[in-house]
């Protein structure tokens, strides 16, 4: 037999009972969820910025970062909605490398999903406590949704997961926005099919139960660039790309047509400082066209306290151990500029 069963994990209900979300924090989440939902349904014209480290590997530095973000939020909240990027699961192109705090709570230690689920939930709740901001995370494992359904305000479905039926059907049961990224190939039809699927009801098997969902009207596209057949990165954040996506939306039975532009990954050719220029170009396109203005609801930015990245074990506080990120100083300046341009 190819499977070795290491340990039985606690259920979502058991984890939630052990680490509950306090009523006052639940109230914050309800308010935030409504405000974010209103952007995607067109009731609110604020601009969403999902911003934070590539991977949330350390609770102290992550909570330090979101505290700074909360102070910034107070200054720009009339124009922007800041959503901390607290990604606790990391997809790996080859399957190797650090896969996030949920599977490896100590980046230098061994895999331990039990300890990881506790570390992940503790960090997400602590971040809300210190900042008053609810976060975004990526759903790498659909079965894990129950562990975070009461604490997240945004969920991304990654480029390697967006074609998977279980991800699509699970996203159809979210009560928060689900950002469906274009696949690594860049195929927009695949992404739009994923949005359509997530917006509609489904019956399927989930965690040993037959379940039924109502569909998620807040499912939407995320443009993150692509990798072509020769292994070269190509961008899809330009004016023409956004205009094309708007037209493709119009040809489909999809409600609340929306897109978030991921300024890093293949869009930046993994040159992290290019995120600054890309975000400004997206805002220029948004201001040039009323159709694009209506379509583009926000951007994603990879940012941490220190610029760049480090190898696991170097121990530099607030510096990414996965993809390189903008520094806090550059992020703060960029957020002011986004507020001015949005």
PDB file of N, CA, C and O in Angstrom, residues 1 40 55 57 144 193 230 276 294:
ATOM      1  N   UNK A   1       0.848  -1.203   0.000  1.00  0.00           N
ATOM      2  CA  UNK A   1       0.000   0.000   0.000  1.00  0.00           C
ATOM      3  C   UNK A   1       0.880   1.248   0.000  1.00  0.00           C
ATOM      4  O   UNK A   1       1.846   1.349   0.746  1.00  0.00           O
ATOM      5  N   UNK A  40     -17.703  43.935  -4.856  1.00  0.00           N
ATOM      6  CA  UNK A  40     -17.882  42.991  -5.958  1.00  0.00           C
ATOM      7  C   UNK A  40     -19.277  43.061  -6.574  1.00  0.00           C
ATOM      8  O   UNK A  40     -19.451  42.729  -7.749  1.00  0.00           O
ATOM      9  N   UNK A  55       4.444  34.087   1.792  1.00  0.00           N
ATOM     10  CA  UNK A  55       3.999  33.026   2.699  1.00  0.00           C
ATOM     11  C   UNK A  55       4.093  33.537   4.131  1.00  0.00           C
ATOM     12  O   UNK A  55       5.053  34.208   4.497  1.00  0.00           O
ATOM     13  N   UNK A  57       4.952  32.697   7.396  1.00  0.00           N
ATOM     14  CA  UNK A  57       5.703  31.618   8.049  1.00  0.00           C
ATOM     15  C   UNK A  57       5.975  31.871   9.522  1.00  0.00           C
ATOM     16  O   UNK A  57       6.371  30.964  10.245  1.00  0.00           O
ATOM     17  N   UNK A 144      -9.797  21.609   3.860  1.00  0.00           N
ATOM     18  CA  UNK A 144      -9.418  22.441   5.009  1.00  0.00           C
ATOM     19  C   UNK A 144     -10.306  23.666   5.191  1.00  0.00           C
ATOM     20  O   UNK A 144     -10.108  24.439   6.142  1.00  0.00           O
ATOM     21  N   UNK A 193     -14.626  29.546 -17.013  1.00  0.00           N
ATOM     22  CA  UNK A 193     -15.414  28.341 -16.714  1.00  0.00           C
ATOM     23  C   UNK A 193     -15.389  28.039 -15.220  1.00  0.00           C
ATOM     24  O   UNK A 193     -16.379  27.593 -14.633  1.00  0.00           O
ATOM     25  N   UNK A 230       7.223  27.743 -24.193  1.00  0.00           N
ATOM     26  CA  UNK A 230       8.678  27.779 -24.145  1.00  0.00           C
ATOM     27  C   UNK A 230       9.201  28.092 -22.738  1.00  0.00           C
ATOM     28  O   UNK A 230      10.414  28.267 -22.560  1.00  0.00           O
ATOM     29  N   UNK A 276       5.253  47.710  -8.470  1.00  0.00           N
ATOM     30  CA  UNK A 276       4.933  49.132  -8.305  1.00  0.00           C
ATOM     31  C   UNK A 276       4.451  49.711  -9.627  1.00  0.00           C
ATOM     32  O   UNK A 276       3.400  50.365  -9.702  1.00  0.00           O
ATOM     33  N   UNK A 294     -15.209  49.613 -14.031  1.00  0.00           N
ATOM     34  CA  UNK A 294     -16.243  48.781 -13.412  1.00  0.00           C
ATOM     35  C   UNK A 294     -15.749  47.360 -13.177  1.00  0.00           C
ATOM     36  O   UNK A 294     -16.121  46.727 -12.195  1.00  0.00           O
TER      37      UNK A 294
END
